[in-house]
JSON list of C-alpha atoms in Angstrom, two decimals:
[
{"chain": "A", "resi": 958, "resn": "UNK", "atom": "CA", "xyz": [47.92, 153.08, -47.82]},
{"chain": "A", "resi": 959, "resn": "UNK", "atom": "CA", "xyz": [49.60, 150.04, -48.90]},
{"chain": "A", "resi": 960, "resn": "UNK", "atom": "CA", "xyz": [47.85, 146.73, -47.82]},
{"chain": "A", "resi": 961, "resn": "UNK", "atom": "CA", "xyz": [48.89, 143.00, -47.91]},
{"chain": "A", "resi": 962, "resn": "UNK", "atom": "CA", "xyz": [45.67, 141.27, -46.98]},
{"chain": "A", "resi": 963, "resn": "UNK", "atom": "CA", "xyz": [46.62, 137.44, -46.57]},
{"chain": "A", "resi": 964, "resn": "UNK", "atom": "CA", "xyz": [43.52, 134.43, -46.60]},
{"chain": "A", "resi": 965, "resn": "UNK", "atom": "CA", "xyz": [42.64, 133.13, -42.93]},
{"chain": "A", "resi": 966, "resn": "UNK", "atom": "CA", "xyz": [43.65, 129.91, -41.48]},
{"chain": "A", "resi": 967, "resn": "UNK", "atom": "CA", "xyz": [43.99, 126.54, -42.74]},
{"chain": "A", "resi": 968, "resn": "UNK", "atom": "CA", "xyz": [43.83, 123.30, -41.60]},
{"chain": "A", "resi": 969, "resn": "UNK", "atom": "CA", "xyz": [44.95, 120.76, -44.28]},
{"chain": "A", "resi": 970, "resn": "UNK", "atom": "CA", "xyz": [45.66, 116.86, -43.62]},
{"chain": "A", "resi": 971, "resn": "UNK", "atom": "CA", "xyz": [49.04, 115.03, -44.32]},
{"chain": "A", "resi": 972, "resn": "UNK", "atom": "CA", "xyz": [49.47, 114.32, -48.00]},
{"chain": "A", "resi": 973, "resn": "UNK", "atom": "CA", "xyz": [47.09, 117.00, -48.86]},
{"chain": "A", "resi": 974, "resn": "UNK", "atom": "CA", "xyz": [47.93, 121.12, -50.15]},
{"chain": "A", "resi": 975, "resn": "UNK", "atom": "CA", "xyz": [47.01, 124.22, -49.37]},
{"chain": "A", "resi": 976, "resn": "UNK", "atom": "CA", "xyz": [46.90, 127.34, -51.04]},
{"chain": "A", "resi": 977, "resn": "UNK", "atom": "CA", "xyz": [47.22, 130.88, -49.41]},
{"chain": "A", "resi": 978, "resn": "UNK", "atom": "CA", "xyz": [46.28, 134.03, -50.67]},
{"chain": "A", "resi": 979, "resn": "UNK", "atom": "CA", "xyz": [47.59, 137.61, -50.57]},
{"chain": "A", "resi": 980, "resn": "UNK", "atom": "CA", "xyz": [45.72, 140.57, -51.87]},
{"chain": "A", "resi": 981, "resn": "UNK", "atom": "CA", "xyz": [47.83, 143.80, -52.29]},
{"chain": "A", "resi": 982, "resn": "UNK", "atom": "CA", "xyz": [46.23, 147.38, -52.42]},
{"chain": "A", "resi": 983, "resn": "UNK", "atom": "CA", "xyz": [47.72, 150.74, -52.07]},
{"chain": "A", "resi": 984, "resn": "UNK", "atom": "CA", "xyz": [50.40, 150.39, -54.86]},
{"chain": "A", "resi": 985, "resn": "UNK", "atom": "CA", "xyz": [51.19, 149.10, -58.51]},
{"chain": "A", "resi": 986, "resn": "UNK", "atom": "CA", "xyz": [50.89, 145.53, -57.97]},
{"chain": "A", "resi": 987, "resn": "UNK", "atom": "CA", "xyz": [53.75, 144.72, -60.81]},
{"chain": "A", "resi": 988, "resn": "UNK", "atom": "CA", "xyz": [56.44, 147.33, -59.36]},
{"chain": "A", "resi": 989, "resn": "UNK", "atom": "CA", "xyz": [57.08, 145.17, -56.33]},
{"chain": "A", "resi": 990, "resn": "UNK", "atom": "CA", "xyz": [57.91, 141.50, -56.36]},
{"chain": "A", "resi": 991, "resn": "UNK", "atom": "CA", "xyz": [56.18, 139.09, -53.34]},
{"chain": "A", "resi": 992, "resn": "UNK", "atom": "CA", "xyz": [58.12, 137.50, -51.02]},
{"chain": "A", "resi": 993, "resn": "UNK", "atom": "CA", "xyz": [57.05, 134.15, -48.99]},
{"chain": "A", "resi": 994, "resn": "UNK", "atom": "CA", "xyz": [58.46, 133.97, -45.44]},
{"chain": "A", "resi": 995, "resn": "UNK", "atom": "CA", "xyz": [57.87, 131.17, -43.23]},
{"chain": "A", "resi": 996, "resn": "UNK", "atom": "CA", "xyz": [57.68, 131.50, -39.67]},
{"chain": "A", "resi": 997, "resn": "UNK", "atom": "CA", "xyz": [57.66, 128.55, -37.19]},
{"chain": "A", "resi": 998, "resn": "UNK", "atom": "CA", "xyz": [58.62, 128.16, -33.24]},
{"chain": "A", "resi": 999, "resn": "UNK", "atom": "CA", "xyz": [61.20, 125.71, -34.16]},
{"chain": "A", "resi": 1000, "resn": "UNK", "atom": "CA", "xyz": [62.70, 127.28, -36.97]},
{"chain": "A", "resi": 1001, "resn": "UNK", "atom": "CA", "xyz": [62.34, 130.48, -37.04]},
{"chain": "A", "resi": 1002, "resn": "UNK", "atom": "CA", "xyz": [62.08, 132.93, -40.16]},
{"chain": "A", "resi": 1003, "resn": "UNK", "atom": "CA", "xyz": [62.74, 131.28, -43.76]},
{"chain": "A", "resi": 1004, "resn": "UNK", "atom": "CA", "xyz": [62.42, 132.91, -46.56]},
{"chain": "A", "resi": 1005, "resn": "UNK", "atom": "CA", "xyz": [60.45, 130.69, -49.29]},
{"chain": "A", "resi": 1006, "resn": "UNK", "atom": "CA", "xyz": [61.07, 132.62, -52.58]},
{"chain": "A", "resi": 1007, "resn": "UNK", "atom": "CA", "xyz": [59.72, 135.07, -54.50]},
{"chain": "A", "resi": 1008, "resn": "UNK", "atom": "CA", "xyz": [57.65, 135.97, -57.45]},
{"chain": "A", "resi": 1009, "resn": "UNK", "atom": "CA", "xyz": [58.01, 139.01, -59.83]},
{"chain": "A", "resi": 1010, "resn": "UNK", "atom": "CA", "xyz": [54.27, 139.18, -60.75]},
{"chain": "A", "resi": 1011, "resn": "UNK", "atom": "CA", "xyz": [54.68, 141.22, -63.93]},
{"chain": "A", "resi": 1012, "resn": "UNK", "atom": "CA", "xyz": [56.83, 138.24, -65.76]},
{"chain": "A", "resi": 1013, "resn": "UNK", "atom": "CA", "xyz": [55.70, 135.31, -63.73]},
{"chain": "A", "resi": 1014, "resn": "UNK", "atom": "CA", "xyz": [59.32, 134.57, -62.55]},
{"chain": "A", "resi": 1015, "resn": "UNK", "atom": "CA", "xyz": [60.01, 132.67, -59.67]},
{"chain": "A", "resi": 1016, "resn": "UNK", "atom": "CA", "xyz": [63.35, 132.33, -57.33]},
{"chain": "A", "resi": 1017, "resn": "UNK", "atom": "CA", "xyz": [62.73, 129.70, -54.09]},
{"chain": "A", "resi": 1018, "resn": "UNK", "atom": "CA", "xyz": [65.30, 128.61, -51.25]},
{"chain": "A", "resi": 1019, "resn": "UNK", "atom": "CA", "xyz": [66.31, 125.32, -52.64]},
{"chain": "A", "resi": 1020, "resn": "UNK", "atom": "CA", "xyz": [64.46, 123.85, -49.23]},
{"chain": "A", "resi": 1021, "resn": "UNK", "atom": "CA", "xyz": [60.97, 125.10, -50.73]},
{"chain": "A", "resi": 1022, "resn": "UNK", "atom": "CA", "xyz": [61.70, 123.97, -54.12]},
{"chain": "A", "resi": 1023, "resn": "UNK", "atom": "CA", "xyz": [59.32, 120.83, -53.88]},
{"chain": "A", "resi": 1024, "resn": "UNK", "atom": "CA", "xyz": [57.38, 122.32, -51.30]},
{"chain": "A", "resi": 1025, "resn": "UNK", "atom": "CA", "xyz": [56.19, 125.19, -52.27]},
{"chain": "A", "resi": 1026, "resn": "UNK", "atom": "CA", "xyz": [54.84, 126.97, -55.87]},
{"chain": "A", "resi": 1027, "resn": "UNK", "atom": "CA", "xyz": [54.43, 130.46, -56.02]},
{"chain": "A", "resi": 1028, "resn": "UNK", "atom": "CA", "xyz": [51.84, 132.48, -58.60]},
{"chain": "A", "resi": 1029, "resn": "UNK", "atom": "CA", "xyz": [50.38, 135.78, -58.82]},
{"chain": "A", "resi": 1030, "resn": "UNK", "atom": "CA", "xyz": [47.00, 137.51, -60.80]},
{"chain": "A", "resi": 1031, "resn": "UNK", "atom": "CA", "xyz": [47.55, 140.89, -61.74]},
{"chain": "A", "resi": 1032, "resn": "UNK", "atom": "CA", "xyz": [43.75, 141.21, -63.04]},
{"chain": "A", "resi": 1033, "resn": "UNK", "atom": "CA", "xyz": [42.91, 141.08, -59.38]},
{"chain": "A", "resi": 1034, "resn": "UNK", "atom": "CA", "xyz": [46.88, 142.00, -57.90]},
{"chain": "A", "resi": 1035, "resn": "UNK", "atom": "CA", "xyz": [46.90, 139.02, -55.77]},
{"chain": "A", "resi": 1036, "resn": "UNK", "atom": "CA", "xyz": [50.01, 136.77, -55.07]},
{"chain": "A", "resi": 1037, "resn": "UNK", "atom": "CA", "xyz": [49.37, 133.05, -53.63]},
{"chain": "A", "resi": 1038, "resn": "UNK", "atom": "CA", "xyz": [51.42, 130.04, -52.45]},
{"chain": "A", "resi": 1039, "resn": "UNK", "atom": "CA", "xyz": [50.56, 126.40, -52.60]},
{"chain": "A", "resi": 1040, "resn": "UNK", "atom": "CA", "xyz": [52.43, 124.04, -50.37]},
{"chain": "A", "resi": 1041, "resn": "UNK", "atom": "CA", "xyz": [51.86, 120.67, -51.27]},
{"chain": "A", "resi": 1042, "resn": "UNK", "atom": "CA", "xyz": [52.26, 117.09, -49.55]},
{"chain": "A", "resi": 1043, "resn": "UNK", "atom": "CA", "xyz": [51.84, 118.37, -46.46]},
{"chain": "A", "resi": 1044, "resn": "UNK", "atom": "CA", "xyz": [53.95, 117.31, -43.15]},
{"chain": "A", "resi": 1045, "resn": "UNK", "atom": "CA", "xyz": [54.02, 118.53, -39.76]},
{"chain": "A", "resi": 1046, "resn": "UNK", "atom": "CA", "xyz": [56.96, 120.79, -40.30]},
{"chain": "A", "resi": 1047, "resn": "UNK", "atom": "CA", "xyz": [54.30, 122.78, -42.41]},
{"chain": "A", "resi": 1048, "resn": "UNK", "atom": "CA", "xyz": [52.62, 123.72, -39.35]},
{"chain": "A", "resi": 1049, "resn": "UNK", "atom": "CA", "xyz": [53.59, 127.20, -39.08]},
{"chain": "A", "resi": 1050, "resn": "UNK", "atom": "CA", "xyz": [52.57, 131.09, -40.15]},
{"chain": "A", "resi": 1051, "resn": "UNK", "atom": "CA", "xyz": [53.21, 132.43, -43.54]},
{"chain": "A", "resi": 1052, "resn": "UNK", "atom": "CA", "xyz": [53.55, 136.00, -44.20]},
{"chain": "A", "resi": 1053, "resn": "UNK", "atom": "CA", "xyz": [53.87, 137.57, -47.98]},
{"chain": "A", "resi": 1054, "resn": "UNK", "atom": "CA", "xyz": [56.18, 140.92, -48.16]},
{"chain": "A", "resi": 1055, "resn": "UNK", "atom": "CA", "xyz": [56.49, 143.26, -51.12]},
{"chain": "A", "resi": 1056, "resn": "UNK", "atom": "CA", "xyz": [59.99, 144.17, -51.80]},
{"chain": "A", "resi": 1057, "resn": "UNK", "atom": "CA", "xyz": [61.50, 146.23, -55.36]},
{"chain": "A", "resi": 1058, "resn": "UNK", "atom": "CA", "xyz": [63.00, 143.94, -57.24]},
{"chain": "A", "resi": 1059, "resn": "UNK", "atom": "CA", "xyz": [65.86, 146.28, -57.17]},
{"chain": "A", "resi": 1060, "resn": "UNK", "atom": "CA", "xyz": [66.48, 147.02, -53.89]},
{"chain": "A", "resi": 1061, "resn": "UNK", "atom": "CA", "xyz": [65.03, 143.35, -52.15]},
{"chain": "A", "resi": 1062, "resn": "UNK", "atom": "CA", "xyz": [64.14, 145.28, -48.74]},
{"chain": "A", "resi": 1063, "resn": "UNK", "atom": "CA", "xyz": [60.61, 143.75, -47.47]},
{"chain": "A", "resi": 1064, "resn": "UNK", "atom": "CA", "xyz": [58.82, 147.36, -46.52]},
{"chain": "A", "resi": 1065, "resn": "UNK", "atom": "CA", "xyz": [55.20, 145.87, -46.07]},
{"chain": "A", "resi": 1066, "resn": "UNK", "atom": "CA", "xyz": [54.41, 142.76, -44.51]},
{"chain": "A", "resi": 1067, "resn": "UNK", "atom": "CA", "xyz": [50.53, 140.57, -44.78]},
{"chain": "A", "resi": 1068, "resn": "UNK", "atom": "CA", "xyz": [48.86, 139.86, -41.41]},
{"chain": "A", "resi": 1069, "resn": "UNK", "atom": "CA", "xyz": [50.48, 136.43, -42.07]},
{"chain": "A", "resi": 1070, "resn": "UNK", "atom": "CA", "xyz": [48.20, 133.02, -42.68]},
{"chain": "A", "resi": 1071, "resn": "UNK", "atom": "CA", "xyz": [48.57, 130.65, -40.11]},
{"chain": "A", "resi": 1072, "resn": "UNK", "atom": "CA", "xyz": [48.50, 126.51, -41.56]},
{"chain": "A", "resi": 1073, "resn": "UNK", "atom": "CA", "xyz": [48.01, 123.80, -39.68]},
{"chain": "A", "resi": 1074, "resn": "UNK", "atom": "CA", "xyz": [48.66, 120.63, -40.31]},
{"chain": "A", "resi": 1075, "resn": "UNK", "atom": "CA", "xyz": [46.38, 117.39, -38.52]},
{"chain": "A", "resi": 1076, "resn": "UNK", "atom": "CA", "xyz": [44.68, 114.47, -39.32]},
{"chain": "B", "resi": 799, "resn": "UNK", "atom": "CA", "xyz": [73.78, 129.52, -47.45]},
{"chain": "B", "resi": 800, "resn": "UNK", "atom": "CA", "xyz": [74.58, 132.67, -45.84]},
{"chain": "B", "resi": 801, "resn": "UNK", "atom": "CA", "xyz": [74.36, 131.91, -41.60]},
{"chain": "B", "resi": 802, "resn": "UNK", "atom": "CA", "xyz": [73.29, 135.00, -39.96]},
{"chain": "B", "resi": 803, "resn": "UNK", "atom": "CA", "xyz": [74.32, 134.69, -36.20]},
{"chain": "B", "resi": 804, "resn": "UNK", "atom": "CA", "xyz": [72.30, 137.14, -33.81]},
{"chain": "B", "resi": 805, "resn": "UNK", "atom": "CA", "xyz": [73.00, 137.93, -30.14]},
{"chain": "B", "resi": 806, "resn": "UNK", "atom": "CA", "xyz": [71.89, 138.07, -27.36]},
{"chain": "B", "resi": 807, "resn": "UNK", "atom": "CA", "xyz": [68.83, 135.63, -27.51]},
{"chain": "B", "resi": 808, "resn": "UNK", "atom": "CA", "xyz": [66.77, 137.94, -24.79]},
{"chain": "B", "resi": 809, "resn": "UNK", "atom": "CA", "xyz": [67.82, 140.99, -23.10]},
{"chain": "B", "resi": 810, "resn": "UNK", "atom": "CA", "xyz": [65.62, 143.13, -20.47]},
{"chain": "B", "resi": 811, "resn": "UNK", "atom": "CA", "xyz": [66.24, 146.77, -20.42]},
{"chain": "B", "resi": 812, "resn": "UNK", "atom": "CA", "xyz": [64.93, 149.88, -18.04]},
{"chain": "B", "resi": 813, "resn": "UNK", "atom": "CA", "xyz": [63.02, 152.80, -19.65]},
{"chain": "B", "resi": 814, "resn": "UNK", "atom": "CA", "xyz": [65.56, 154.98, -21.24]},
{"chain": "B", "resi": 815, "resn": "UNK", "atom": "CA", "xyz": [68.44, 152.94, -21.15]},
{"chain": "B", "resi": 816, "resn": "UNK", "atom": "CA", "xyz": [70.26, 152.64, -24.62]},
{"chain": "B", "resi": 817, "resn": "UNK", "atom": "CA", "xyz": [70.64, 148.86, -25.98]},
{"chain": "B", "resi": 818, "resn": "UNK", "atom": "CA", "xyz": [72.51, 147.15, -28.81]},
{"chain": "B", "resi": 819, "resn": "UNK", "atom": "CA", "xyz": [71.61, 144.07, -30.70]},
{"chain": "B", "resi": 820, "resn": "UNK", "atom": "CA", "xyz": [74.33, 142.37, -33.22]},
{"chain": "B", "resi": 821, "resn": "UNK", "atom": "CA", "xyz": [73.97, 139.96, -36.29]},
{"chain": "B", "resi": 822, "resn": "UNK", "atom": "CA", "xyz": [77.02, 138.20, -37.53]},
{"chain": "B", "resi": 823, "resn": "UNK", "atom": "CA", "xyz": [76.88, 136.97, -40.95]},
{"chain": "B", "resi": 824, "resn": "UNK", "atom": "CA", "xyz": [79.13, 133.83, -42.19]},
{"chain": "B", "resi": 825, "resn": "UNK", "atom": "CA", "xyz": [80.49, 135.74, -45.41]},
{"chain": "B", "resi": 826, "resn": "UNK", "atom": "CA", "xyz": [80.54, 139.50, -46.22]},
{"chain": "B", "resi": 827, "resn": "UNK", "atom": "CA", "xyz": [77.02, 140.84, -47.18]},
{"chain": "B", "resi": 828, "resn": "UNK", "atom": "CA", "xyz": [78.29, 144.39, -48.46]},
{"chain": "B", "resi": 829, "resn": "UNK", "atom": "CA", "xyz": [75.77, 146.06, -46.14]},
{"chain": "B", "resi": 830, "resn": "UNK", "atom": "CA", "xyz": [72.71, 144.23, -47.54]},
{"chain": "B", "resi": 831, "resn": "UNK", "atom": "CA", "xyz": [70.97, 144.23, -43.82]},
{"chain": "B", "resi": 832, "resn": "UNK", "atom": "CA", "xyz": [67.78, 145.01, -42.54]},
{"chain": "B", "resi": 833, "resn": "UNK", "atom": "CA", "xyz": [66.47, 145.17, -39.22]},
{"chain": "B", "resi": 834, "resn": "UNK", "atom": "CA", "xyz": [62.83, 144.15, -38.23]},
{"chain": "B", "resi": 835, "resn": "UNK", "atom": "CA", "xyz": [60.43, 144.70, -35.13]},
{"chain": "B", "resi": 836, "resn": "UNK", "atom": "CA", "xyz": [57.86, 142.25, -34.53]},
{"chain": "B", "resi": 837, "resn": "UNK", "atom": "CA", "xyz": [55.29, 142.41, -31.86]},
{"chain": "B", "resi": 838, "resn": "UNK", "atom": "CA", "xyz": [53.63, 139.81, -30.93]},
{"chain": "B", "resi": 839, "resn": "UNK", "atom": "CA", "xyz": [50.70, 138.46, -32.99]},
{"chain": "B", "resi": 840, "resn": "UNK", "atom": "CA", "xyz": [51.98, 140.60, -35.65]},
{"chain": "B", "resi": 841, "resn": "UNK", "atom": "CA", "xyz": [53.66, 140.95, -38.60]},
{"chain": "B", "resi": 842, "resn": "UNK", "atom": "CA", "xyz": [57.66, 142.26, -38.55]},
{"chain": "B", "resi": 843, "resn": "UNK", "atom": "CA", "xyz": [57.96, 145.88, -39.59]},
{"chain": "B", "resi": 844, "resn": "UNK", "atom": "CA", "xyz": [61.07, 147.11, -41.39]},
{"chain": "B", "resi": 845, "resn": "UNK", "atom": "CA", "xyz": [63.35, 149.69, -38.96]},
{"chain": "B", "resi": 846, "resn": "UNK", "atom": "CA", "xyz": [66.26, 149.77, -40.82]},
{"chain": "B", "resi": 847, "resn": "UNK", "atom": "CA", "xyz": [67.73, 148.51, -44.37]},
{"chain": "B", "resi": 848, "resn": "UNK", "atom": "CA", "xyz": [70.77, 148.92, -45.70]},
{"chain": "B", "resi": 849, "resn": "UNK", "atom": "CA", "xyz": [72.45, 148.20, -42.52]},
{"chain": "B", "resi": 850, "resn": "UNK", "atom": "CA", "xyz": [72.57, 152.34, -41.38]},
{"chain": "B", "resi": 851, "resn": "UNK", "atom": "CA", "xyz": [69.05, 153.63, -43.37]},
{"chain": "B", "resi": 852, "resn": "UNK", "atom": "CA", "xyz": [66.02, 154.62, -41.03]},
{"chain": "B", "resi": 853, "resn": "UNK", "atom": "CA", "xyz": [62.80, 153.38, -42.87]},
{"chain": "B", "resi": 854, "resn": "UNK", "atom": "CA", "xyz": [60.80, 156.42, -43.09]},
{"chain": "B", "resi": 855, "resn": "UNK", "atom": "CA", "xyz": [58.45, 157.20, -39.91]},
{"chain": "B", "resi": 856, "resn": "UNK", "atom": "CA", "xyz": [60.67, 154.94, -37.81]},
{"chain": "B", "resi": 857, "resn": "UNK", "atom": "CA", "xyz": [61.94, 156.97, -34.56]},
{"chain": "B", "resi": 858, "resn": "UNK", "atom": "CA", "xyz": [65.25, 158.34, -34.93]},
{"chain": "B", "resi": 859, "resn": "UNK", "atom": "CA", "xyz": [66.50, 156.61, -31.51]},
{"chain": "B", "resi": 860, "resn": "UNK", "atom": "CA", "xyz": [66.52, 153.12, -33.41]},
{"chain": "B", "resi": 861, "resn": "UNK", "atom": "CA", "xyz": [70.02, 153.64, -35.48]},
{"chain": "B", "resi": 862, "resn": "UNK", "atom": "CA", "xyz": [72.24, 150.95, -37.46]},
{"chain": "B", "resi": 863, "resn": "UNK", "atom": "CA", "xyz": [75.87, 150.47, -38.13]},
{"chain": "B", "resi": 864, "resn": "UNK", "atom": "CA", "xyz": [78.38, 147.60, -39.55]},
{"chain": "B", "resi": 865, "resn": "UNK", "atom": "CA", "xyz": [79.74, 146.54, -42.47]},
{"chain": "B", "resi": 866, "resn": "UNK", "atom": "CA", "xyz": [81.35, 143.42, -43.97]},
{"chain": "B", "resi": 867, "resn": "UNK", "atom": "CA", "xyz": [80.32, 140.91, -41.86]},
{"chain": "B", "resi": 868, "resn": "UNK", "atom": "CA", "xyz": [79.35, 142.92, -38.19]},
{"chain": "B", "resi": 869, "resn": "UNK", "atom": "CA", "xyz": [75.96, 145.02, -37.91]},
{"chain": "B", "resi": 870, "resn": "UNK", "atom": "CA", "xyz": [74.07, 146.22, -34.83]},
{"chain": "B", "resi": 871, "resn": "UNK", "atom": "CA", "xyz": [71.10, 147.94, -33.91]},
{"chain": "B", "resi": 872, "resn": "UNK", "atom": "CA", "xyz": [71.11, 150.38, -31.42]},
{"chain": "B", "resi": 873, "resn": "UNK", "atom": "CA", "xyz": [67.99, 151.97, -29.36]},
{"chain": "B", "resi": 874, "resn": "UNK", "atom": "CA", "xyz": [68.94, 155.33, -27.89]},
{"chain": "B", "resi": 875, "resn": "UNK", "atom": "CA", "xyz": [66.29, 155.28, -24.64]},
{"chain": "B", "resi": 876, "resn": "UNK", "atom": "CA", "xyz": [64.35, 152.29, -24.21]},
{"chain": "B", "resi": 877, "resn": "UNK", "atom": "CA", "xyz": [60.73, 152.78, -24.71]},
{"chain": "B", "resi": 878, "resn": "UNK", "atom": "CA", "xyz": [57.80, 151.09, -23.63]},
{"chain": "B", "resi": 879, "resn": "UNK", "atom": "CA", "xyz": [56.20, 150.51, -27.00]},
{"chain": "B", "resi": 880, "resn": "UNK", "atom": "CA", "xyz": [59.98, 149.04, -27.95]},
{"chain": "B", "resi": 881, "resn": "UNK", "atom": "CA", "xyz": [59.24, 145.46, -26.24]},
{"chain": "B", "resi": 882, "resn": "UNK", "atom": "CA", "xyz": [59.45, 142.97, -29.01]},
{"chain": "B", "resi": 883, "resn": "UNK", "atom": "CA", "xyz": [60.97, 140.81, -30.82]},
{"chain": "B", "resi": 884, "resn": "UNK", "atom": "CA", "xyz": [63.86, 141.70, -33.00]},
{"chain": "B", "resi": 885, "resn": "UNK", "atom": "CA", "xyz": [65.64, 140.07, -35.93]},
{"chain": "B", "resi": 886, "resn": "UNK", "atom": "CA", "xyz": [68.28, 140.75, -38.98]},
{"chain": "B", "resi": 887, "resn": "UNK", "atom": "CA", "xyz": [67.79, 139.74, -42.66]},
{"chain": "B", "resi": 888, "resn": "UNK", "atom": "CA", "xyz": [70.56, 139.66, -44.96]},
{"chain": "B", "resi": 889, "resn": "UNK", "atom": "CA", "xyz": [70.08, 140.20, -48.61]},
{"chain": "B", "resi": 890, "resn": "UNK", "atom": "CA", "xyz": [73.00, 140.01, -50.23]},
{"chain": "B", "resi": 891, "resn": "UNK", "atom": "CA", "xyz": [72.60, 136.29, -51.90]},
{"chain": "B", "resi": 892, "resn": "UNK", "atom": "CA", "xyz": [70.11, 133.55, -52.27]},
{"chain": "B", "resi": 893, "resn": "UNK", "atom": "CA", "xyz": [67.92, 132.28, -50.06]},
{"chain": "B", "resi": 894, "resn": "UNK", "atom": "CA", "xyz": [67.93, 135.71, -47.60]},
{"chain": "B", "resi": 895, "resn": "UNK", "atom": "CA", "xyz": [68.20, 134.74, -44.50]},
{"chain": "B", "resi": 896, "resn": "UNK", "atom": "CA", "xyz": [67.68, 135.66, -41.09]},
{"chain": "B", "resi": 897, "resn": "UNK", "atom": "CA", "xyz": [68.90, 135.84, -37.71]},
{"chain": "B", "resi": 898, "resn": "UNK", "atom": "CA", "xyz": [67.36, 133.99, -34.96]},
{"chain": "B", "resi": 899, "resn": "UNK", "atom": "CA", "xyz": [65.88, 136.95, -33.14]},
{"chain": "B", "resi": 900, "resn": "UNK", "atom": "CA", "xyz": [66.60, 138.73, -30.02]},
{"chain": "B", "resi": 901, "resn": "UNK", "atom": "CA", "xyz": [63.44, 139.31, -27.31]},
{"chain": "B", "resi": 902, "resn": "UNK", "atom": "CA", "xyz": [63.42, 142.66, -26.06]},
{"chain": "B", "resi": 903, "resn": "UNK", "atom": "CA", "xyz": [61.67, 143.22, -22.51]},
{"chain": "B", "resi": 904, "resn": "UNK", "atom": "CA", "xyz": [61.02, 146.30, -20.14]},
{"chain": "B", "resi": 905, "resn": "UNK", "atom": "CA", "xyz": [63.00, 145.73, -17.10]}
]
């Protein structure tokens, strides 16, 4: 059974980062890249990027570019994002999603990780 | 970017009636659609992909159709375990992007 198993909750402060984890199971952890998907009340769904963990190679929306920084482990097949100099309009839940790099479809979906940002 | 324009914003439908969502997308996207179902608290779960393809061990009342730049998804008899939320994700360029969702309630 494939499995996306994302960190729990944080709470950073502004200025600060955060980094998010998402452990994969069920399937060859380098024949799928991870996509970062950002979901928030006021602005719905964004996709961040993604990373092709086999090579290391990264694609992010040009919103994320500063924002966010995407890695992966394949010794332990886990994908993670760091978002850095955190703002309120960080406050929100972000999911990881495997997709082929050939075919982008997201087929599995993490629990999603929700981040809040407060002094 | 690619603006993916989804309608209605809610709808409320009876127990076996037959509904249709729509995304418009600003440019053509060739078919490079997918449709998701998220419930709430959880994460979206593909239905459809390549805007007509039923994700394997979805029910075969949830059906899509379009090309170019129109693409709907159609339930065939409302069911109760259909309430959700619904939204469209294009694929065809960089950054994907999705539709703003449609809320789906039993009547």
């Amino acid at each position: 059974e494939v499995q996306l198993q994302q960190s729990g909750p944080e709470v950073g402060r502004p200025g600060s980062s955060v980094k998010i984890s998402c452990k994969a199971s069920g399937y060859t952890f380098t024949d799928y890249v991870m996509n970062w998907v950002k979901q928030s009340p006021g602005q719905g769904l964004e996709w961040i990027g993604w990373i092709d963990p086999e090579y290391g190679s990264t694609d992010y929306a040009e919103k994320f570019k500063k924002k966010a920084t995407l890695t992966a482990d394949t010794s332990s097949n886990t994908a993670y994002i760091q978002l850095s100099s955190l703002t309120s309009e960080d406050t929100a839940t972000y999911f990881c999603a495997r997709s082929r790099i050939t075919t982008w479809v997201m087929d599995a979906w993490g629990q999603g990780a929700s981040v809040t940002v407060s002094s | 970017d690619i603006q993916m324009t989804q309608s209605p914003a809610s709808l409320s439908a009876s127990l076996g009636e037959t509904i249709s969502i729509e995304c418009r997308a600003s440019e053509d996207i060739y078919s490079n659609l997918a449709w998701y179902q998220q419930k709430s608290g959880k994460s979206p779960q593909l239905l459809i992909y390549a805007a007509n393809r039923l994700q394997d061990g979805v029910p075969s009342r949830f059906s899509g159709s379009g090309s170019g730049t129109q693409y709907s998804l159609k339930i065939s008899g409302m069911q109760p375990e259909d309430e959700g939320d619904y939204f469209c994700l294009q694929g065809s360029k960089f950054p994907f992007t999705f539709g703003s969702g449609t809320k789906l309630e039993i009547k």
